[in-house]
Structure formats: structure tokens, C-alpha cells
Amino acid sequence: MTSTIDRPRDTAAGSGPGRVTIGQALEQLMARGMPFRFSAYDGSTAGPADAPIHLRLLNERGLSYLVTAPGDLGMARAYVRGDLEIEGVHPGNPYDALVHLQNNLKLRIPSPAEALRLARSIGLSHFVPPEPPVQEALPRWRRLLEGYRHSRTRDAEAIHHHYDVSNRFYEMVLGPSMTYTCACFPSEDATLEQAQTFKYDLVARKLDLKPGMRLLDVGCGWGGMVRHAAREYGVRVIGVTLSREQATYGQAAVERDGLADLAEVRFGDYREIAETGFDAISSIGLTEHIGVRNYASYFSFLRDRLVPGGRLLNHCITRADNSSRATTGPFIDRYVFPDGELTGSGRIITAMQDVGLEVRHEENLREHYALTLKGWCENLEDNWDECVDEVGIGTAKVWGLYMAGSRLGFERNEIQLHQVLGVKPDEQGRSGFPLRPTWLS
């Protein structure tokens, strides 16, 4: 039996007088020609036959996705659902296709009259939005039913959407370190695992960890920093994550490594940590999830858990400026980080200073995140069949698209990764810092 999405309709593109094919309609929207090969289910083609990228639109549902959500969201919907195929790249690592499209694709905005003519030509029935793929989160306005943005309930749901996918899937993509944050490569030939270990050690050295100290690691993921600090520096560590899957995995890893006398991974919100008197706090990849308007309460909360002279290391993705909107684009918001917000490092530094933390050092690791994402994409490609078996083809495609696109964003300075190191001065304003940074020696 033929499905409705594949069965031709009388309203299909190019089916009546004066109509144009889908390929012709797409060509008319190009400001400087077609940079890729295109073919559609109506038999039309466009673009050079020898183009390095070939996009195939397979059915009417895919067309409806494209015209009802122009831009990256519509393309993502069609691609994830299997209605749009990209030939010439592996779905686990579509980086080359994204580079080619960003370098060469430029759309023009048609006049209202032209837009109406094109809409009628391809068929007005295609402007009814299909059901989005199951991997897509609810739009922001519908998430209000789960609570206000960055309420504990809504934050928990957002974290569950992204992190509680499959621990086995993350093992295959992230590698043995199970570290889902930017690595720091000590050299260009370092492996991803070496770079993740170096990153954890860099954080530990910036915090000046010593045996017997107490460390709080908020947003601890699968417990990589928790275990590194306990094993290598002999500190007592509490890690906390809103992902139940991460907490279960992390605590089991702590016990497996014989570190239960020093380390603990808890499932819960960082705001539920009642203990105080920590010598150091690490926040690696959490700030993106808390909301810019919550920075004051966030850094105040962490400050109040530090002893005088205690250090805080904040590691997070940032924008290249401090004035762009904080909310992420539609694809990232619906498929990757619901309710995620990014801003410039200047706003993070300001927020830390305004609650009484003294900022002593900051650095931008954006090139390191591009290399990290390259490694993750290669892992996904190498383990593609098993990843698809684990989470399904749609979710695997989301990850390939997201990681390859993010790599490009870091390379082109659209997004950055900043580590900001602060200290809680004592009553006399003393920081306890030496004259020169010890972690640079």
C-alpha cells in the first residue's frame, strides 16, 4: 500500500498550468546559483551534476517541512525524519557538507508577490505543518506547562531530554573518558582521551587542589572530574547532576575505581546542595543551562559554599559578544539543548564580580572545542551501526548534524569556550593567590 507521504497529489509541484517544479522553485531562491546538486520526488533536478553535495528530497512530507519552517529547523526535520538525504557525506559526520553550504549558499528574499506565486506553484496544501519528528522537544511556549524557564521542574526535563539518551551511546561517541565537555589539547597530535585528561588536570591545577581539600563539582556529568580530583589529588569530592543516568553511571564508576571513601556522585539539582565550606568548586558545562537572568543567584549560591580564599572555575560555551540574544537557534533549542542560553564571557565575568568573586584569570579554548567535536564526530562515524541500533537512526542523525555544525561554529568564532577562574576573598580582601599562576609553570 502506498503511504500518503509518497503518493502524488493533484496539488503537487509542477502539475498545472504556470506551475514550476520544485527544482525550479529552489533555483529561483538562490542569490548566486545552486552550490549543490538537488533532485526531488517530482522528478526535477537543479544544480551542477558534479557538485560535491547532492540533496535528495524524497517525498511531499519533506517539502512541507521545508516550506513551513524555512531555515535550519525545517531542513533538520526533513533530514532527521528521512525525507531529505545528503549524499556525499556520512550522516555521523556531515561536516564537509555544512562547510560547503555555509561557504557557498546564499538565499535571496523574494518579493511578497513572488513568494505567493511560488507558494501557489508548489501547492498550498504543502503549507500545513506535518507532525515533527519524535526527537524534537516542545516549542518554548508549550514548555510553560512544565513550569517557567529554568524552574527546577523544567530544568530537569531539559536535562533529561539531552542527557538521558543512552549511556552506551555516549560511551561510543565520547570515548572511554565519558566526558561531554570541551577537552584541552596539550599538542596537536594528542588523542581525545589525552586531551580530556589534560583538561581535568588543568582545572585541578587552576583550583590549586591539594590532599584533604573539599571540592564541589556542579553539573558533574558521568563523574570524570570527580574521579580525577579524588584519584590524582586526594581531595574529597561531591558531584551533582540532574541526569539520573549520569548519576547512576558516575557513582558506579566511583565505586569501581575504589574511590568511594573520597568521592560521591549525586542525582539532583545543584540548588539542593546543603553543604558549605568547600575549598574549591568546578562548574564544567553547566552555566549554559541555568539562564542568563539567573547568573546572580547561581554565582551567589556557589560563592556561599566556598571558604574564604576558595576558588571557583567556571567552564562554559559562550558567544563571541555580549549583546546577542541569549536564546539558542531553533534547531539547538528543539533538538539539542531545550532552554539553553549563551552569552559572552564579559557577562559571565561581570556576574561573578557583582556577587563579590574576584576574577583572577580567563582563557578562550574555542579551537580546542572544535578539535573535541571533530573527535566525537569521528567516533560516531566509526561506531555508526551500533549507535543506530542503540538510539535509532533519527537520534543518531541529530547528533551528527549537531556536532558537525557546532564544530564549524567554534572554528568560525561564532561561539567560544571560556574558563573563568575566580576566588572568594577573605574579610581583608586577601585572595591567597601567588604572584604568578602556578598552573602555567
Short mmCIF file of C-alpha atoms in Angstrom, two decimals:
data_model
loop_
_atom_site.label_atom_id
_atom_site.label_comp_id
_atom_site.label_asym_id
_atom_site.label_seq_id
_atom_site.Cartn_x
_atom_site.Cartn_y
_atom_site.Cartn_z
CA MET A 1 0.00 0.00 0.00
CA THR A 2 1.36 3.44 -0.93
CA SER A 3 1.75 5.85 2.00
CA THR A 4 0.17 9.29 1.85
CA ILE A 5 3.56 10.98 2.02
CA ASP A 6 4.74 9.22 -1.14
CA ARG A 7 1.51 9.26 -3.17
CA PRO A 8 1.32 12.04 -5.79
CA ARG A 9 -1.43 14.62 -5.38
CA ASP A 10 -3.17 16.85 -7.88
CA THR A 11 -1.61 19.77 -5.98
CA ALA A 12 1.96 18.52 -6.42
CA ALA A 13 4.55 20.94 -7.71
CA GLY A 14 4.58 21.40 -11.45
CA SER A 15 1.23 19.68 -12.00
CA GLY A 16 -0.75 22.51 -13.58
CA PRO A 17 -0.53 25.44 -15.98
CA GLY A 18 2.06 28.01 -14.98
CA ARG A 19 3.47 25.86 -12.22
CA VAL A 20 7.17 25.29 -11.71
CA THR A 21 8.94 22.21 -10.50
CA ILE A 22 10.42 22.00 -7.01
CA GLY A 23 13.88 22.25 -8.52
CA GLN A 24 12.94 25.37 -10.48
CA ALA A 25 11.39 26.96 -7.40
CA LEU A 26 14.53 26.33 -5.39
CA GLU A 27 16.74 27.77 -8.14
CA GLN A 28 14.70 30.98 -8.11
CA LEU A 29 15.54 31.48 -4.42
CA MET A 30 19.30 31.27 -4.93
CA ALA A 31 21.13 34.60 -4.90
CA ARG A 32 24.23 33.29 -6.68
CA GLY A 33 23.36 29.96 -8.22
CA MET A 34 22.94 26.46 -6.85
CA PRO A 35 26.04 25.32 -4.93
CA PHE A 36 24.82 21.72 -4.70
CA ARG A 37 23.03 19.12 -6.75
CA PHE A 38 19.34 18.80 -5.97
CA SER A 39 16.74 16.25 -7.00
CA ALA A 40 13.14 15.91 -5.88
CA TYR A 41 10.40 13.32 -5.85
CA ASP A 42 8.61 15.18 -8.68
CA GLY A 43 11.47 14.23 -11.00
CA SER A 44 13.01 17.70 -11.09
CA THR A 45 16.71 18.44 -10.65
CA ALA A 46 18.81 21.54 -10.22
CA GLY A 47 22.43 22.48 -9.68
CA PRO A 48 25.65 21.16 -11.21
CA ALA A 49 25.79 17.42 -11.77
CA ASP A 50 29.35 17.28 -10.44
CA ALA A 51 28.67 19.20 -7.21
CA PRO A 52 30.31 17.63 -4.13
CA ILE A 53 26.97 17.59 -2.28
CA HIS A 54 23.71 16.10 -3.53
CA LEU A 55 20.45 16.79 -1.65
CA ARG A 56 17.55 14.46 -2.41
CA LEU A 57 14.02 15.44 -1.38
CA LEU A 58 12.16 12.14 -1.23
CA ASN A 59 8.51 12.99 -0.62
CA GLU A 60 5.81 15.58 -0.02
CA ARG A 61 6.14 15.49 3.75
CA GLY A 62 9.74 16.60 3.36
CA LEU A 63 8.64 19.52 1.19
CA SER A 64 6.09 20.52 3.82
CA TYR A 65 8.80 20.51 6.49
CA LEU A 66 10.95 22.80 4.36
CA VAL A 67 8.27 25.35 3.50
CA THR A 68 6.57 25.50 6.91
CA ALA A 69 9.81 26.04 8.84
CA PRO A 70 12.26 27.73 6.46
CA GLY A 71 15.87 27.56 7.59
CA ASP A 72 17.71 25.06 9.73
CA LEU A 73 14.66 23.77 11.63
CA GLY A 74 12.76 22.68 8.52
CA MET A 75 15.82 21.09 6.96
CA ALA A 76 16.58 19.31 10.23
CA ARG A 77 13.05 17.95 10.46
CA ALA A 78 13.14 16.58 6.92
CA TYR A 79 16.65 15.19 7.37
CA VAL A 80 16.00 13.54 10.74
CA ARG A 81 12.73 12.03 9.51
CA GLY A 82 14.45 10.59 6.43
CA ASP A 83 12.61 12.77 3.92
CA LEU A 84 15.78 14.66 2.90
CA GLU A 85 19.01 12.82 2.17
CA ILE A 86 22.52 14.25 1.86
CA GLU A 87 24.75 12.28 -0.47
CA GLY A 88 28.49 12.72 -0.36
CA VAL A 89 28.96 12.71 3.43
CA HIS A 90 28.48 10.24 6.25
CA PRO A 91 25.39 11.00 8.39
CA GLY A 92 27.51 10.66 11.51
CA ASN A 93 29.88 13.37 10.31
CA PRO A 94 28.26 15.76 7.79
CA TYR A 95 30.92 18.41 8.47
CA ASP A 96 32.12 18.72 4.85
CA ALA A 97 28.56 19.30 3.62
CA LEU A 98 27.96 22.02 6.21
CA VAL A 99 31.22 23.75 5.31
CA HIS A 100 30.34 23.68 1.62
CA LEU A 101 26.84 25.02 2.20
CA GLN A 102 27.97 27.78 4.55
CA ASN A 103 30.68 28.86 2.13
CA ASN A 104 28.53 28.87 -0.97
CA LEU A 105 24.81 29.01 -0.15
CA LYS A 106 23.15 32.40 -0.23
CA LEU A 107 19.37 32.71 -0.42
CA ARG A 108 17.53 35.78 -1.56
CA ILE A 109 14.26 37.04 -0.12
CA PRO A 110 11.52 37.06 -2.77
CA SER A 111 9.01 39.88 -3.03
CA PRO A 112 5.58 39.19 -1.49
CA ALA A 113 4.07 38.74 -4.94
CA GLU A 114 6.82 36.33 -6.00
CA ALA A 115 6.55 34.40 -2.75
CA LEU A 116 2.79 33.98 -3.25
CA ARG A 117 3.34 32.84 -6.84
CA LEU A 118 5.91 30.25 -5.76
CA ALA A 119 3.68 29.06 -2.92
CA ARG A 120 0.76 28.54 -5.30
CA SER A 121 3.06 26.87 -7.79
CA ILE A 122 4.34 24.20 -5.41
CA GLY A 123 0.88 23.68 -3.93
CA LEU A 124 -0.73 25.41 -0.96
CA SER A 125 -1.52 22.06 0.63
CA HIS A 126 2.18 21.73 1.47
CA PHE A 127 1.92 24.64 3.89
CA VAL A 128 0.21 22.51 6.53
CA PRO A 129 2.96 21.59 9.04
CA PRO A 130 3.44 17.83 9.44
CA GLU A 131 3.95 16.29 12.85
CA PRO A 132 7.57 16.94 13.87
CA PRO A 133 9.99 14.05 14.45
CA VAL A 134 9.81 12.37 17.86
CA GLN A 135 13.31 13.65 18.69
CA GLU A 136 12.03 17.24 18.76
CA ALA A 137 11.26 18.96 22.06
CA LEU A 138 8.16 21.08 22.51
CA PRO A 139 8.32 24.72 21.43
CA ARG A 140 9.15 27.23 24.17
CA TRP A 141 5.57 28.40 24.63
CA ARG A 142 4.32 24.85 25.23
CA ARG A 143 7.08 24.18 27.75
CA LEU A 144 5.34 26.68 30.04
CA LEU A 145 3.13 23.74 31.03
CA GLU A 146 6.25 22.24 32.64
CA GLY A 147 6.98 25.42 34.60
CA TYR A 148 8.73 28.70 33.99
CA ARG A 149 12.04 28.63 32.17
CA HIS A 150 14.82 27.36 34.46
CA SER A 151 12.44 26.31 37.20
CA ARG A 152 13.64 23.09 38.80
CA THR A 153 10.96 21.03 37.08
CA ARG A 154 11.62 22.46 33.64
CA ASP A 155 15.40 22.26 34.03
CA ALA A 156 15.08 18.61 34.99
CA GLU A 157 13.04 17.89 31.86
CA ALA A 158 15.52 19.75 29.64
CA ILE A 159 18.45 17.79 31.07
CA HIS A 160 16.54 14.53 30.71
CA HIS A 161 15.83 15.32 27.03
CA HIS A 162 19.50 15.63 26.17
CA TYR A 163 21.50 13.54 28.62
CA ASP A 164 19.31 10.53 29.38
CA VAL A 165 19.66 9.14 25.87
CA SER A 166 21.76 6.02 26.47
CA ASN A 167 24.96 5.61 28.45
CA ARG A 168 26.14 3.07 25.87
CA PHE A 169 25.55 5.61 23.08
CA TYR A 170 27.61 8.20 24.94
CA GLU A 171 30.41 5.67 25.51
CA MET A 172 30.66 5.11 21.77
CA VAL A 173 30.59 8.84 20.91
CA LEU A 174 32.58 10.36 23.77
CA GLY A 175 35.10 7.57 24.21
CA PRO A 176 36.39 5.95 27.42
CA SER A 177 36.59 9.24 29.35
CA MET A 178 32.80 9.70 29.12
CA THR A 179 33.46 13.42 29.15
CA TYR A 180 30.91 15.59 27.36
CA THR A 181 32.70 18.93 27.62
CA CYS A 182 35.50 20.67 25.74
CA ALA A 183 38.87 18.96 26.01
CA CYS A 184 42.17 20.83 26.15
CA PHE A 185 44.79 19.55 23.72
CA PRO A 186 48.35 19.89 25.02
CA SER A 187 49.59 19.37 21.46
CA GLU A 188 48.07 18.96 18.01
CA ASP A 189 48.87 15.24 17.96
CA ALA A 190 47.28 14.49 21.35
CA THR A 191 44.43 11.99 21.37
CA LEU A 192 40.95 12.91 22.55
CA GLU A 193 41.47 10.88 25.73
CA GLN A 194 44.77 12.60 26.46
CA ALA A 195 43.13 15.98 25.90
CA GLN A 196 40.26 15.22 28.27
CA THR A 197 42.66 14.12 30.99
CA PHE A 198 44.73 17.25 30.41
CA LYS A 199 41.57 19.38 30.72
CA TYR A 200 40.64 17.84 34.07
CA ASP A 201 44.16 18.32 35.32
CA LEU A 202 44.19 21.93 34.12
CA VAL A 203 41.02 22.58 36.12
CA ALA A 204 42.53 20.90 39.16
CA ARG A 205 45.71 22.96 38.90
CA LYS A 206 43.80 26.20 38.44
CA LEU A 207 41.84 25.34 41.59
CA ASP A 208 45.14 24.52 43.32
CA LEU A 209 43.77 21.24 44.66
CA LYS A 210 45.70 19.54 47.46
CA PRO A 211 45.10 16.38 49.52
CA GLY A 212 42.43 16.83 52.16
CA MET A 213 40.62 19.68 50.39
CA ARG A 214 36.89 19.57 49.67
CA LEU A 215 35.68 20.06 46.08
CA LEU A 216 32.13 20.55 44.81
CA ASP A 217 31.63 19.70 41.12
CA VAL A 218 28.26 21.03 39.89
CA GLY A 219 26.89 19.57 36.68
CA CYS A 220 29.36 16.71 37.08
CA GLY A 221 28.15 14.57 34.18
CA TRP A 222 29.37 11.00 34.42
CA GLY A 223 31.83 11.95 37.15
CA GLY A 224 35.06 12.41 35.20
CA MET A 225 36.25 15.45 37.18
CA VAL A 226 35.04 13.90 40.42
CA ARG A 227 37.16 10.80 39.93
CA HIS A 228 40.19 12.67 38.58
CA ALA A 229 40.29 15.02 41.56
CA ALA A 230 39.87 12.20 44.09
CA ARG A 231 42.32 9.83 42.43
CA GLU A 232 45.07 12.27 41.41
CA TYR A 233 44.81 14.92 44.14
CA GLY A 234 43.36 13.10 47.14
CA VAL A 235 40.54 15.61 47.65
CA ARG A 236 37.06 14.83 48.97
CA VAL A 237 34.55 15.46 46.20
CA ILE A 238 30.80 15.78 45.86
CA GLY A 239 29.49 15.79 42.30
CA VAL A 240 25.88 16.56 41.40
CA THR A 241 23.95 16.09 38.15
CA LEU A 242 20.31 16.43 37.13
CA SER A 243 20.62 13.37 34.89
CA ARG A 244 19.68 10.14 36.65
CA GLU A 245 21.52 8.11 34.01
CA GLN A 246 24.70 10.10 34.59
CA ALA A 247 24.45 9.85 38.37
CA THR A 248 23.98 6.08 38.29
CA TYR A 249 26.91 5.64 35.92
CA GLY A 250 29.14 8.09 37.81
CA GLN A 251 28.56 6.57 41.25
CA ALA A 252 29.18 3.08 39.89
CA ALA A 253 32.46 4.32 38.36
CA VAL A 254 33.48 5.87 41.69
CA GLU A 255 32.92 2.55 43.45
CA ARG A 256 34.57 0.55 40.67
CA ASP A 257 37.70 2.71 40.95
CA GLY A 258 37.86 2.28 44.73
CA LEU A 259 37.21 5.97 45.42
CA ALA A 260 34.02 5.74 47.48
CA ASP A 261 35.83 6.94 50.60
CA LEU A 262 36.64 10.23 48.84
CA ALA A 263 34.03 10.79 46.13
CA GLU A 264 30.28 10.78 45.64
CA VAL A 265 28.06 11.46 42.61
CA ARG A 266 24.55 12.61 43.48
CA PHE A 267 21.40 12.80 41.40
CA GLY A 268 19.76 16.15 41.96
CA ASP A 269 19.70 19.89 41.36
CA TYR A 270 22.80 21.84 42.33
CA ARG A 271 20.49 24.13 44.32
CA GLU A 272 19.82 21.20 46.67
CA ILE A 273 23.43 21.08 47.90
CA ALA A 274 23.22 22.00 51.59
CA GLU A 275 26.89 21.55 52.49
CA THR A 276 29.20 24.55 52.71
CA GLY A 277 32.87 25.09 53.47
CA PHE A 278 34.25 23.85 50.14
CA ASP A 279 37.81 24.79 49.26
CA ALA A 280 37.03 24.75 45.55
CA ILE A 281 34.12 24.47 43.11
CA SER A 282 34.25 23.35 39.49
CA SER A 283 31.38 24.11 37.12
CA ILE A 284 32.18 22.46 33.78
CA GLY A 285 29.44 22.82 31.18
CA LEU A 286 26.55 23.79 33.48
CA THR A 287 26.23 27.55 33.01
CA GLU A 288 24.70 27.07 29.53
CA HIS A 289 21.65 25.52 31.21
CA ILE A 290 20.89 27.93 34.06
CA GLY A 291 19.76 31.05 32.18
CA VAL A 292 21.48 34.43 31.96
CA ARG A 293 18.96 36.09 34.29
CA ASN A 294 19.86 33.52 36.93
CA TYR A 295 23.59 34.23 36.90
CA ALA A 296 23.43 36.40 40.03
CA SER A 297 21.67 33.74 42.11
CA TYR A 298 23.83 31.00 40.61
CA PHE A 299 27.17 32.60 41.41
CA SER A 300 25.88 33.78 44.79
CA PHE A 301 24.91 30.21 45.65
CA LEU A 302 28.35 28.92 44.70
CA ARG A 303 30.12 31.78 46.49
CA ASP A 304 28.27 30.95 49.72
CA ARG A 305 29.56 27.38 49.60
CA LEU A 306 33.21 28.44 49.44
CA VAL A 307 35.54 29.10 52.33
CA PRO A 308 37.34 32.48 52.27
CA GLY A 309 40.12 32.05 49.73
CA GLY A 310 38.20 29.28 47.97
CA ARG A 311 38.35 29.17 44.18
CA LEU A 312 35.65 28.73 41.54
CA LEU A 313 36.40 27.56 37.99
CA ASN A 314 33.55 28.21 35.54
CA HIS A 315 33.91 26.46 32.16
CA CYS A 316 31.17 27.05 29.57
CA ILE A 317 30.28 27.77 25.96
CA THR A 318 29.96 31.49 25.24
CA ARG A 319 29.04 33.80 22.42
CA ALA A 320 31.64 35.94 20.67
CA ASP A 321 29.97 39.11 22.02
CA ASN A 322 27.87 40.22 24.97
CA SER A 323 24.97 41.82 23.10
CA SER A 324 23.48 39.00 21.01
CA ARG A 325 20.29 37.33 22.21
CA ALA A 326 20.93 34.65 24.78
CA THR A 327 18.50 32.03 23.47
CA THR A 328 19.81 29.48 21.01
CA GLY A 329 18.55 28.92 17.46
CA PRO A 330 15.52 26.75 16.73
CA PHE A 331 17.43 23.56 15.85
CA ILE A 332 19.58 23.61 19.00
CA ASP A 333 16.60 24.59 21.17
CA ARG A 334 14.28 21.86 19.84
CA TYR A 335 16.73 19.01 19.28
CA VAL A 336 19.77 19.51 21.50
CA PHE A 337 19.56 21.88 24.48
CA PRO A 338 15.99 22.95 25.27
CA ASP A 339 16.04 26.27 27.15
CA GLY A 340 19.80 26.59 26.66
CA GLU A 341 21.20 30.14 26.77
CA LEU A 342 24.57 31.54 25.74
CA THR A 343 26.16 34.92 26.28
CA GLY A 344 29.61 36.45 26.10
CA SER A 345 32.39 35.89 28.60
CA GLY A 346 32.11 39.54 29.63
CA ARG A 347 28.65 38.99 31.11
CA ILE A 348 29.88 35.93 33.00
CA ILE A 349 32.83 37.84 34.42
CA THR A 350 30.56 40.75 35.35
CA ALA A 351 28.10 38.44 37.12
CA MET A 352 30.89 36.82 39.11
CA GLN A 353 32.35 40.18 40.09
CA ASP A 354 28.97 41.61 41.05
CA VAL A 355 28.44 38.92 43.69
CA GLY A 356 31.85 39.52 45.24
CA LEU A 357 34.02 36.97 43.49
CA GLU A 358 37.38 38.26 42.31
CA VAL A 359 38.16 37.15 38.76
CA ARG A 360 41.82 36.19 38.50
CA HIS A 361 42.13 34.54 35.11
CA GLU A 362 40.18 33.69 31.96
CA GLU A 363 41.02 31.97 28.70
CA ASN A 364 39.25 31.04 25.49
CA LEU A 365 39.52 27.40 24.36
CA ARG A 366 37.33 27.59 21.27
CA GLU A 367 39.83 25.89 18.94
CA HIS A 368 40.05 23.07 21.46
CA TYR A 369 36.29 22.56 21.30
CA ALA A 370 36.43 22.33 17.51
CA LEU A 371 39.02 19.57 17.86
CA THR A 372 36.92 17.87 20.55
CA LEU A 373 33.86 17.84 18.31
CA LYS A 374 35.92 16.52 15.42
CA GLY A 375 36.88 13.58 17.61
CA TRP A 376 33.29 12.96 18.70
CA CYS A 377 32.04 13.03 15.09
CA GLU A 378 34.74 10.55 14.09
CA ASN A 379 33.69 8.27 16.96
CA LEU A 380 30.05 8.47 15.85
CA GLU A 381 31.01 7.67 12.27
CA ASP A 382 33.24 4.77 13.32
CA ASN A 383 30.50 3.30 15.55
CA TRP A 384 27.56 4.32 13.36
CA ASP A 385 25.78 0.98 13.02
CA GLU A 386 25.94 0.23 16.74
CA CYS A 387 24.87 3.80 17.59
CA VAL A 388 21.85 3.49 15.30
CA ASP A 389 20.96 0.16 16.88
CA GLU A 390 21.19 1.79 20.32
CA VAL A 391 19.21 5.02 19.82
CA GLY A 392 17.64 4.85 16.35
CA ILE A 393 18.56 6.45 13.04
CA GLY A 394 16.79 9.75 13.76
CA THR A 395 18.59 10.43 17.05
CA ALA A 396 21.93 9.40 15.56
CA LYS A 397 21.37 11.88 12.71
CA VAL A 398 20.57 14.65 15.19
CA TRP A 399 23.88 14.09 16.92
CA GLY A 400 25.89 14.02 13.71
CA LEU A 401 24.28 17.23 12.50
CA TYR A 402 24.58 18.99 15.85
CA MET A 403 28.22 18.09 16.49
CA ALA A 404 29.41 18.86 12.96
CA GLY A 405 27.57 22.18 12.98
CA SER A 406 28.98 23.08 16.39
CA ARG A 407 32.49 22.28 15.23
CA LEU A 408 32.04 24.74 12.39
CA GLY A 409 30.68 27.35 14.79
CA PHE A 410 33.75 27.14 17.01
CA GLU A 411 36.11 27.23 14.04
CA ARG A 412 34.48 30.39 12.68
CA ASN A 413 34.31 32.20 16.02
CA GLU A 414 30.52 32.15 16.15
CA ILE A 415 30.75 30.52 19.58
CA GLN A 416 33.59 30.20 22.08
CA LEU A 417 34.53 28.29 25.22
CA HIS A 418 35.75 30.24 28.22
CA GLN A 419 37.24 29.15 31.50
CA VAL A 420 36.91 31.87 34.12
CA LEU A 421 38.72 31.46 37.43
CA GLY A 422 37.50 33.38 40.47
CA VAL A 423 38.22 33.47 44.18
CA LYS A 424 36.23 34.41 47.27
CA PRO A 425 38.48 36.92 49.08
CA ASP A 426 38.65 36.88 52.86
CA GLU A 427 37.47 39.79 55.03
CA GLN A 428 40.73 41.63 54.47
CA GLY A 429 40.44 41.20 50.69
CA ARG A 430 43.20 38.58 50.50
CA SER A 431 42.95 36.07 47.67
CA GLY A 432 45.71 33.65 48.61
CA PHE A 433 46.97 33.68 45.03
CA PRO A 434 50.71 33.63 44.34
CA LEU A 435 52.30 36.39 42.32
CA ARG A 436 52.23 34.28 39.15
CA PRO A 437 49.84 31.48 38.09
CA THR A 438 51.20 28.12 39.18
CA TRP A 439 49.31 26.15 36.51
CA LEU A 440 51.35 27.84 33.74
CA SER A 441 54.69 26.61 35.07
#
